[in-house]
mmCIF file of C-alpha atoms in Angstrom:
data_model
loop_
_atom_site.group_PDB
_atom_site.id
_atom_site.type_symbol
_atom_site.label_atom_id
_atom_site.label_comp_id
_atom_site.label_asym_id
_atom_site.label_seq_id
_atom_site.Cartn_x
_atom_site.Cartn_y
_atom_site.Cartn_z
ATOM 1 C CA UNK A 308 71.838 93.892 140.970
ATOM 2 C CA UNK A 309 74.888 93.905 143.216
ATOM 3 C CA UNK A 310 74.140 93.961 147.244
ATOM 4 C CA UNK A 311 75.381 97.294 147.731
ATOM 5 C CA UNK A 312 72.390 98.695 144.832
ATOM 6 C CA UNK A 313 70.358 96.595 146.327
ATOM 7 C CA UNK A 314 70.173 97.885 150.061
ATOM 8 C CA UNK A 315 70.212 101.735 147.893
ATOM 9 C CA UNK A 316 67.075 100.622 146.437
ATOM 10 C CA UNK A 317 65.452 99.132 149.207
ATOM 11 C CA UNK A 318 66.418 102.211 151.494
ATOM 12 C CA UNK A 319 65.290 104.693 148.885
ATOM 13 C CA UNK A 320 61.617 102.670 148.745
ATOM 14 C CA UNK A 321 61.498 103.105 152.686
ATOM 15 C CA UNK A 322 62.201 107.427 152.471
ATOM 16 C CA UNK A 323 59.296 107.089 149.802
ATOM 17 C CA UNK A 324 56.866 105.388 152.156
ATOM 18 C CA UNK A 325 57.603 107.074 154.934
ATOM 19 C CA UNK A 326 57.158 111.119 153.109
ATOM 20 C CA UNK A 327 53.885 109.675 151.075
ATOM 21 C CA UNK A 328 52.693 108.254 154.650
ATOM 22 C CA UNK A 329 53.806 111.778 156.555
ATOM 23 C CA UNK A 330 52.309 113.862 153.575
ATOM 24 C CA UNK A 331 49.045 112.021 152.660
ATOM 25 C CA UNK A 332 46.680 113.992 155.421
ATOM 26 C CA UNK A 333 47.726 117.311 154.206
ATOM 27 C CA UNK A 334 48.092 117.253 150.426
ATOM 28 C CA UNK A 335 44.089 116.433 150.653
ATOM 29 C CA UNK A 336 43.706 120.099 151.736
ATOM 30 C CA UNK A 337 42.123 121.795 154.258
ATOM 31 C CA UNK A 338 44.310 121.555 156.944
ATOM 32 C CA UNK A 339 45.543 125.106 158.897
ATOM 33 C CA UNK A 340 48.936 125.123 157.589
ATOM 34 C CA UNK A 341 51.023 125.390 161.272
ATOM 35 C CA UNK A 342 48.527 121.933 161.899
ATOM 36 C CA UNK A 343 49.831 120.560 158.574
ATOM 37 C CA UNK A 344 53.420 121.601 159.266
ATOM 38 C CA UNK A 345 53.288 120.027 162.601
ATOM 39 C CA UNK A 346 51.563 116.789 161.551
ATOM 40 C CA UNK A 347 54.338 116.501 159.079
ATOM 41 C CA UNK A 348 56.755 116.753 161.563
ATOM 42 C CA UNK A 349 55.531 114.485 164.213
ATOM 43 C CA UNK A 350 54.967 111.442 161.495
ATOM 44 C CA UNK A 351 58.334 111.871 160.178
ATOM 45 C CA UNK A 352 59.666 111.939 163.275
ATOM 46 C CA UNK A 353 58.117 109.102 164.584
ATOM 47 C CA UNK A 354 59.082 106.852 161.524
ATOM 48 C CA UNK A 355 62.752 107.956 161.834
ATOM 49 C CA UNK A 356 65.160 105.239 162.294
ATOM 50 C CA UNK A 357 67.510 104.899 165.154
ATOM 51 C CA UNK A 358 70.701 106.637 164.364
ATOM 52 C CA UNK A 359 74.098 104.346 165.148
ATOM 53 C CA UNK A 360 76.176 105.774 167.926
ATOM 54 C CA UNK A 361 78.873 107.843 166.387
ATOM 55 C CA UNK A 362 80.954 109.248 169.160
ATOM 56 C CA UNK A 363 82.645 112.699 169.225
ATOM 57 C CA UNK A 364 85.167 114.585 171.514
ATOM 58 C CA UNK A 365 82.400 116.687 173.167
ATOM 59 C CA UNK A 366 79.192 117.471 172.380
ATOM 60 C CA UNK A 367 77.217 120.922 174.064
ATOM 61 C CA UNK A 368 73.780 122.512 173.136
ATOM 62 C CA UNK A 369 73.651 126.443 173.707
ATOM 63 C CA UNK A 370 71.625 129.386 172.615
ATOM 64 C CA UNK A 371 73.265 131.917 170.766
ATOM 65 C CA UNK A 372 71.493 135.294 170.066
ATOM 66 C CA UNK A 373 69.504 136.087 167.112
ATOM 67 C CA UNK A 374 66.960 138.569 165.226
ATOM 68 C CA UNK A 375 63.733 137.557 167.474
ATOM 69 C CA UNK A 376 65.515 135.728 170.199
ATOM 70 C CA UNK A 377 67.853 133.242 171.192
ATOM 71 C CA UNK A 378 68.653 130.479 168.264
ATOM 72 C CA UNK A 379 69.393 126.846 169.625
ATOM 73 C CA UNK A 380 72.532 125.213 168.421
ATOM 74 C CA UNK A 381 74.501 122.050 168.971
ATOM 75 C CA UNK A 382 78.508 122.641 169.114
ATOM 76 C CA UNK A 383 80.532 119.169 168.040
ATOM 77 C CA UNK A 384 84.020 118.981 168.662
ATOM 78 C CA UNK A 385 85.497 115.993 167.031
ATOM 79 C CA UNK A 386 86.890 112.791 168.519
ATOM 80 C CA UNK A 387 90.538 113.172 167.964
ATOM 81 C CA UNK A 388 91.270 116.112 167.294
ATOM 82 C CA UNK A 389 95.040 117.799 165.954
ATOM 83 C CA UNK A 390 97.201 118.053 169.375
ATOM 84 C CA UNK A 391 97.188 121.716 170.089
ATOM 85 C CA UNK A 392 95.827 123.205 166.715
ATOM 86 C CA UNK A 393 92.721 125.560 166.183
ATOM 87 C CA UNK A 394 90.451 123.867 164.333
ATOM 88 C CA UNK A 395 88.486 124.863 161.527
ATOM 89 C CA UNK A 396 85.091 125.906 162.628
ATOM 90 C CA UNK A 397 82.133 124.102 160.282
ATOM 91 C CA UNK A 398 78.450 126.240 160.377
ATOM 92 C CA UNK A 399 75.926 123.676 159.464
ATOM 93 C CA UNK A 400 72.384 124.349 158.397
ATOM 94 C CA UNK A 401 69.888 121.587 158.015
ATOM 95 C CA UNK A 402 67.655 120.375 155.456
ATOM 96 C CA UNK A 403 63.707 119.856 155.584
ATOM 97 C CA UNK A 404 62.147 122.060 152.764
ATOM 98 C CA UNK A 405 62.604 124.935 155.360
ATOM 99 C CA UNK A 406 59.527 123.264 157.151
ATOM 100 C CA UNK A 407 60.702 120.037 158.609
ATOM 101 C CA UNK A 408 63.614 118.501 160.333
ATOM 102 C CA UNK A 409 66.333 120.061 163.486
ATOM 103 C CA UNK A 410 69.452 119.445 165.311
ATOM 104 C CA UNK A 411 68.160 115.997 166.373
ATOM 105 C CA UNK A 412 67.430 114.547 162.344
ATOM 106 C CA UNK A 413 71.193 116.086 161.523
ATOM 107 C CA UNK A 414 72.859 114.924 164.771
ATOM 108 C CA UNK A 415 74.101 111.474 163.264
ATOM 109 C CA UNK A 416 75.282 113.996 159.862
ATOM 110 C CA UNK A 417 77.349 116.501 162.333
ATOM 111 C CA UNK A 418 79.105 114.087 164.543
ATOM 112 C CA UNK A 419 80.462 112.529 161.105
ATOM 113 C CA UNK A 420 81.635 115.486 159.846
ATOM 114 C CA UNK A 421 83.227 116.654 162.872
ATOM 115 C CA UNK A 422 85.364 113.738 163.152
ATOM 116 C CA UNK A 423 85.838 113.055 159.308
ATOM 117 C CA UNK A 424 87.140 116.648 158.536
ATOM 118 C CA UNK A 425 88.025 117.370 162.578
ATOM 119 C CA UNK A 426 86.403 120.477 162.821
ATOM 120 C CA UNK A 427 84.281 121.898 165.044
ATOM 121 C CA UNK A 428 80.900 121.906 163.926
ATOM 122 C CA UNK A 429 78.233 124.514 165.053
ATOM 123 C CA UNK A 430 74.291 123.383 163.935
ATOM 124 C CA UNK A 431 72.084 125.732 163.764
ATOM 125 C CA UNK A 432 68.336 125.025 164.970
ATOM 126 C CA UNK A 433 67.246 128.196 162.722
ATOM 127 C CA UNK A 434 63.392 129.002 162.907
ATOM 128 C CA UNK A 435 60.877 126.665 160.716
ATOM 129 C CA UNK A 436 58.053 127.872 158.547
ATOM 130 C CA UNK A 437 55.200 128.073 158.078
ATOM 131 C CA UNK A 438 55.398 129.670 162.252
ATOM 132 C CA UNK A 439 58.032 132.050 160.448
ATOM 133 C CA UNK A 440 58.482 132.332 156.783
ATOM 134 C CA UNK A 441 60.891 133.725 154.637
ATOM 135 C CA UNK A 442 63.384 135.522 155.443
ATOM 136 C CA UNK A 443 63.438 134.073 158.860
ATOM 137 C CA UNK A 444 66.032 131.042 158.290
ATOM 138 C CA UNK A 445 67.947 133.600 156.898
ATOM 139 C CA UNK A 446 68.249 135.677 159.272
ATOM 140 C CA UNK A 447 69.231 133.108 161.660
ATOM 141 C CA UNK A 448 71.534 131.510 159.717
ATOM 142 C CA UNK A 449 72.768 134.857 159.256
ATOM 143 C CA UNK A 450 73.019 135.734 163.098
ATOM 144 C CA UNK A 451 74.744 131.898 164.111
ATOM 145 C CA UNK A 452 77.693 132.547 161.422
ATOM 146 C CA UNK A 453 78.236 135.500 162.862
ATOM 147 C CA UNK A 454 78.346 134.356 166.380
ATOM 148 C CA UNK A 455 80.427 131.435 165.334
ATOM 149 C CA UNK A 456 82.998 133.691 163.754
ATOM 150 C CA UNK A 457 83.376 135.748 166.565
ATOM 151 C CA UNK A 458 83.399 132.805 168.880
ATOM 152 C CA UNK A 459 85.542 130.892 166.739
ATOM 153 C CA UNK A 460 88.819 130.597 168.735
ATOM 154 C CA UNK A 461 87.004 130.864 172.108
ATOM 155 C CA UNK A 462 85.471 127.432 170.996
ATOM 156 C CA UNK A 463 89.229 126.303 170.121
ATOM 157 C CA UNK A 464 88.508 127.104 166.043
ATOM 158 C CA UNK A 465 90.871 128.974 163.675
ATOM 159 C CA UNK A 466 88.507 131.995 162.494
ATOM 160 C CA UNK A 467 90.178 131.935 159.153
ATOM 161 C CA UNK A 468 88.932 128.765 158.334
ATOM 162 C CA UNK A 469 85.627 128.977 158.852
ATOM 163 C CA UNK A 470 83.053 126.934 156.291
ATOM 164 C CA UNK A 471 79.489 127.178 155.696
ATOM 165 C CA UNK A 472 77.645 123.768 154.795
ATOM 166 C CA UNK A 473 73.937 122.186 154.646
ATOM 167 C CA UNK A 474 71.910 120.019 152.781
ATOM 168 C CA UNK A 475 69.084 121.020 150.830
ATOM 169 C CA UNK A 476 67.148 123.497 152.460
ATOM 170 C CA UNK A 477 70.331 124.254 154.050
ATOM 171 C CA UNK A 478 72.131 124.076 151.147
ATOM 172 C CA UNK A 479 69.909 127.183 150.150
ATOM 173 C CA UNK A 480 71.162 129.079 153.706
ATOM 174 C CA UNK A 481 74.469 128.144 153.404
ATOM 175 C CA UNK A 482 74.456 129.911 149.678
ATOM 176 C CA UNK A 483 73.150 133.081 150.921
ATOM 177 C CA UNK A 484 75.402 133.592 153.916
ATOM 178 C CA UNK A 485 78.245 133.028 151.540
ATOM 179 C CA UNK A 486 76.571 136.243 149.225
ATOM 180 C CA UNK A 487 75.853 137.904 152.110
ATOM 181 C CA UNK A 488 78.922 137.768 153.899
ATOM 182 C CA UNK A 489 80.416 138.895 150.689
ATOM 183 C CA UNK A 490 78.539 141.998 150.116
ATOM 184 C CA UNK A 491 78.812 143.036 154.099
ATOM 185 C CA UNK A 492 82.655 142.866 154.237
ATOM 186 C CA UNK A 493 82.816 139.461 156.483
ATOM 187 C CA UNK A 494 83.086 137.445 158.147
ATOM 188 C CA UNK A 495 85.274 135.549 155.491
ATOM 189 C CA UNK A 496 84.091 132.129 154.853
ATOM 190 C CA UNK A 497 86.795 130.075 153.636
ATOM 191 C CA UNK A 498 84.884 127.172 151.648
ATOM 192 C CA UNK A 499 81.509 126.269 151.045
ATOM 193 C CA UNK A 500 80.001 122.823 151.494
ATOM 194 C CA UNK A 501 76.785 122.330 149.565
ATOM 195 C CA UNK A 502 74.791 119.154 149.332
ATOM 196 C CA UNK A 503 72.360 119.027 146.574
ATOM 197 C CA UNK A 504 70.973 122.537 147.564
ATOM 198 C CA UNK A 505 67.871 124.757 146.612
ATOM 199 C CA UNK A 506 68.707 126.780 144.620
ATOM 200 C CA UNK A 507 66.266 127.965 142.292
ATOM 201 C CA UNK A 508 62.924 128.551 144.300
ATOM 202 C CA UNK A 509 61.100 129.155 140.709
ATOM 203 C CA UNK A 510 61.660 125.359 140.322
ATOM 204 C CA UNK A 511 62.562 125.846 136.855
ATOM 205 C CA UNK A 512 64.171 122.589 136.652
ATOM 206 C CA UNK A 513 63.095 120.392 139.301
ATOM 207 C CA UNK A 514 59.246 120.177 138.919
ATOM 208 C CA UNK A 515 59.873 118.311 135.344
ATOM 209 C CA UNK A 516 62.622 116.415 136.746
ATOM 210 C CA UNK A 517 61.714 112.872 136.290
ATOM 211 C CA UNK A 518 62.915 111.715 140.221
ATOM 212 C CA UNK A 519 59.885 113.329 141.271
ATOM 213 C CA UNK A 520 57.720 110.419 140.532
ATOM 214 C CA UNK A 521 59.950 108.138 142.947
ATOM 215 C CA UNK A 522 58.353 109.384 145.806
ATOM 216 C CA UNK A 523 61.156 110.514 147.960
ATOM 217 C CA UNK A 524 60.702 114.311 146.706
ATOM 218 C CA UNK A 525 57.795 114.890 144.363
ATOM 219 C CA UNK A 526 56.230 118.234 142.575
ATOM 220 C CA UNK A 527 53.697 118.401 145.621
ATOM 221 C CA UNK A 528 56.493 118.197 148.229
ATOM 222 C CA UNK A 529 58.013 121.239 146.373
ATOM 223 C CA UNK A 530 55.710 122.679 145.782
ATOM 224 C CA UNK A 531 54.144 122.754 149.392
ATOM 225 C CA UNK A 532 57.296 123.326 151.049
ATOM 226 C CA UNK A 533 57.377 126.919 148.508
ATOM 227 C CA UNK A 534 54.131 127.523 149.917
ATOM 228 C CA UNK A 535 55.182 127.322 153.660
ATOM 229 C CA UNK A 536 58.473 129.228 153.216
ATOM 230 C CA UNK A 537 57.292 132.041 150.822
ATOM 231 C CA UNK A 538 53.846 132.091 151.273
ATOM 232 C CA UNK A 539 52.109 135.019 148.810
ATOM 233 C CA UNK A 540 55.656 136.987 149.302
ATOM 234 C CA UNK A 541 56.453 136.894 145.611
ATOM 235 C CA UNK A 542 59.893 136.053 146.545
ATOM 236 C CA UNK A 543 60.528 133.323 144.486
ATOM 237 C CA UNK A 544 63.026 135.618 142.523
ATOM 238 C CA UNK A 545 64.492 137.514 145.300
ATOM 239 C CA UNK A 546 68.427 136.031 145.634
ATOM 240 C CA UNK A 547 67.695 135.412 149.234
ATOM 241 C CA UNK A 548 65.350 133.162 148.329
ATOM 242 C CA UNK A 549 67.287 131.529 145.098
ATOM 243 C CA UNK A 550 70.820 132.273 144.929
ATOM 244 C CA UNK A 551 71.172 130.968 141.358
ATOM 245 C CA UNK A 552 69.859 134.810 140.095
ATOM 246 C CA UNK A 553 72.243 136.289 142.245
ATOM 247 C CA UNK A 554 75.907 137.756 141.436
ATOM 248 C CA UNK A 555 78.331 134.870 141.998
ATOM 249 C CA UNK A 556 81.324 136.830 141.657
ATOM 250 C CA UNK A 557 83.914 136.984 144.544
ATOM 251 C CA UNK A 558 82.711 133.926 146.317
ATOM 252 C CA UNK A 559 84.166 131.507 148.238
ATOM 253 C CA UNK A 560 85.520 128.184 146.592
ATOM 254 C CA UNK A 561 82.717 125.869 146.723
ATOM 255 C CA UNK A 562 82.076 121.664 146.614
ATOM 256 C CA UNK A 563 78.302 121.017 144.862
ATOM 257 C CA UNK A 564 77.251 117.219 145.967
ATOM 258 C CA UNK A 565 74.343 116.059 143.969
ATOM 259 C CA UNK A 566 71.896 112.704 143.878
ATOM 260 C CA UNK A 567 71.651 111.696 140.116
ATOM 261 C CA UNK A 568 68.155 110.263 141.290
ATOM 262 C CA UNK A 569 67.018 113.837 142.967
ATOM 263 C CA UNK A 570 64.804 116.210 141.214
ATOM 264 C CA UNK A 571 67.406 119.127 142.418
ATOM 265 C CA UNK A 572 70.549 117.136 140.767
ATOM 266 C CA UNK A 573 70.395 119.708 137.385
ATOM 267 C CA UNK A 574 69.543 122.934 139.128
ATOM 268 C CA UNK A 575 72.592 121.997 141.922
ATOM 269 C CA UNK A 576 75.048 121.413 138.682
ATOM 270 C CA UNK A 577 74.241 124.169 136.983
ATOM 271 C CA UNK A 578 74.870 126.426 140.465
ATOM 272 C CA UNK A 579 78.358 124.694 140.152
ATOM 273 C CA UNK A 580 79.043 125.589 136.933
ATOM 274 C CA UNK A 581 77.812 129.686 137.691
ATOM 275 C CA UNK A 582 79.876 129.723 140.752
ATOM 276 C CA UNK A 583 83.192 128.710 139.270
ATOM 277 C CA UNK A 584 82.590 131.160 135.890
ATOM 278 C CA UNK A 585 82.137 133.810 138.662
ATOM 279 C CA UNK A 586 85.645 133.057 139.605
ATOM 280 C CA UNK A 587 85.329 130.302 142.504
ATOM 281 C CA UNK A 588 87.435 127.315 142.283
ATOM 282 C CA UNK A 589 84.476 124.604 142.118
ATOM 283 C CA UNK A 590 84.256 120.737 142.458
ATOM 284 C CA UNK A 591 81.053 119.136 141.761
ATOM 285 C CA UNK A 592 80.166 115.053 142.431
ATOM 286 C CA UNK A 593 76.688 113.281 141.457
ATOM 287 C CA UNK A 594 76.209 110.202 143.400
ATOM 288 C CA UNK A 595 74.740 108.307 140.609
ATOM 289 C CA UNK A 596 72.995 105.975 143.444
ATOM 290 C CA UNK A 597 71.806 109.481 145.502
ATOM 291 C CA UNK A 598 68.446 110.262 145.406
ATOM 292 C CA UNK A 599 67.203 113.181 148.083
ATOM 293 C CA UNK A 600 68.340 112.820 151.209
ATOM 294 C CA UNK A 601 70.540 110.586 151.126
ATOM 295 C CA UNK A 602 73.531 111.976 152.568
ATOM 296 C CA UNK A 603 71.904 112.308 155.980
ATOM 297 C CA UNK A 604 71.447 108.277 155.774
ATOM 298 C CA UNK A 605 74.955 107.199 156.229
ATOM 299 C CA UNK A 606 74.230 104.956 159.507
ATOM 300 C CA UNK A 607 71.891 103.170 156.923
ATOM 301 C CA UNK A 608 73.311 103.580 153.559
ATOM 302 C CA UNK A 609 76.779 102.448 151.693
ATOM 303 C CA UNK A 610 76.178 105.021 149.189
ATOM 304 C CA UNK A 611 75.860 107.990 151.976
ATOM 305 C CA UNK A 612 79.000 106.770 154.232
ATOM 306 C CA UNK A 613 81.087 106.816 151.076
ATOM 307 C CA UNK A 614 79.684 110.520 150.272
ATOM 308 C CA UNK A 615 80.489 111.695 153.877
ATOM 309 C CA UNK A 616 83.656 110.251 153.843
ATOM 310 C CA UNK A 617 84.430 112.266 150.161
ATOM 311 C CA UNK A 618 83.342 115.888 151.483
ATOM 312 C CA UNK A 619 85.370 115.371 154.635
ATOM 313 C CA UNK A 620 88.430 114.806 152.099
ATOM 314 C CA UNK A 621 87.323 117.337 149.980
ATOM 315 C CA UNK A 622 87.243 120.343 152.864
ATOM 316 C CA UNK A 623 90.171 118.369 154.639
ATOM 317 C CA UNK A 624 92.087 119.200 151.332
ATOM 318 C CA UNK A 625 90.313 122.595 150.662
ATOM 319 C CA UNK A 626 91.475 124.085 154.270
ATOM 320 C CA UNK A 627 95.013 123.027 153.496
ATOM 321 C CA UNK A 628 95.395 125.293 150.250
#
């Protein structure tokens, strides 16, 4: 085994410890699900490692209004930026099973792609279940890309190339806004960045998938984060919820990244493939090294730098055409 698969198999052992460790209390049962949520939280948090200092031009947190009150976000403007051009303006939603993670797990993911594709990048802290389930997130997600379109060039950003991007969970938001911005006449997203997203909140694929015995995303994972997001709503079907049963007509040209060691690799393909026969020009990459989560491990991983540095290429090139 070379070095490089080495250090990918020894990193993707530690994200297994660490979510069996944070998850063990709670998949016992009995817990109050806002305790469980939080205990979650706090163990992953604590068992986070350092990020490496990537510096950026500028960096400001702000509040930006939203459905029930003021949404935090963290604005990036990249390190060297194109002498006197607007720069495209990146919305970036999280990960975290719509339960876990916020602008401090990302920050390390943001400040690369702000420099990498020099953009101005706009996280958005959008609300967490199980405190507010579905359709909270979207909402928020919702209300951030449209103050970051509106904002755009007072923030220095072209409004005409604005892209919506997230991993996972927000892989999920980022798929929505793109439909919903659609289907309410703007604002006009100009590419979508989509790193091995939820899709499909039936789990039609990714319950039998088997990655979910590695540990670093299991069935009871999914299965719990469902829980906390949709609750008794039903609204596993709803295309708010799973975008794959929507209309993907009339979209925005897309870029699918997927883990070929992550339960969600299949039903993130197979989005690809729907997209571009519903007319989107569509580029899809499996990291055959990627398992979940990866991609938010480049200060750590060889196999996440070299995906960050291929999506910043990727949009780089997208924005151009």
């Amino acid at each position: 085994m070379s070095d490089v698969n080495t250090q990918d198999e020894t990193m993707k052992r530690e994200v297994a410890g660490r979510m069996g460790d944070a998850f063990a209390p709670i998949l016992e049962g009995g817990m109050d699900p806002v305790a469980a949520a939080a205990e979650v939280r706090a163990r992953l948090k604590a068992s986070r490692r350092p990020a490496r200092p990537v510096q950026v031009g500028h960096v400001e947190n702000r509040a930006v209004p939203g459905p029930a009150g003021d949404i935090p976000v963290r604005i990036y403007q990249p390190l060297d930026p194109e002498p006197g051009a607007a720069l495209p303006v990146l919305v970036y939603f999280h990960g975290g099973g719509f339960v876990l993670c916020d602008l401090d797990s990302h920050d390390s993911c943001c400040r690369r792609l702000a420099n990498g594709i020099g953009a101005i990048v706009v996280s958005v802290d959008y609300r967490l279940a199980p405190e507010h389930p579905f359709p909270a997130a979207v909402e928020d997600a919702w209300a951030a890309t449209e103050w970051a379109a509106a904002h755009a060039a007072a923030l220095g950003g072209d409004p005409a190339r604005l892209v919506i991007a997230g991993d996972s969970a927000g892989g999920n938001l980022a798929a929505v806004i793109a439909m919903t911005a659609r289907d309410r006449g703007g604002p006009a997203i100009a590419f979508q960045l989509l790193i091995y997203p939820v899709v499909d909140q039936r789990r039609k694929s990714s319950l039998s998938s088997p990655h979910t015995k590695s540990g670093v995303l299991t069935s009871e994972h999914m299965q719990w984060f469902t829980a906390q997001y949709l609750g008794a709503s039903g609204a596993q079907s709803e295309v708010s919820a799973s975008p794959i049963l929507g209309d993907l007509t009339g979209l925005p040209d897309a870029h699918v990244l997927t883990g070929a060691l992550d339960p969600l690799c299949e039903e993130g393909e197979e989005y690809g493939r729907l997209l571009a026969a519903g007319g989107a020009k569509v580029s899809v990459r499996r990291y055959e090294r990627g398992f979940h989560g990866f991609f938010n491990l480049a200060d750590h991983l060889p196999a996440a730098a070299e995906a960050t540095e291929d999506v910043c290429a990727v949009v780089r090139d997208a924005l151009k055409s």
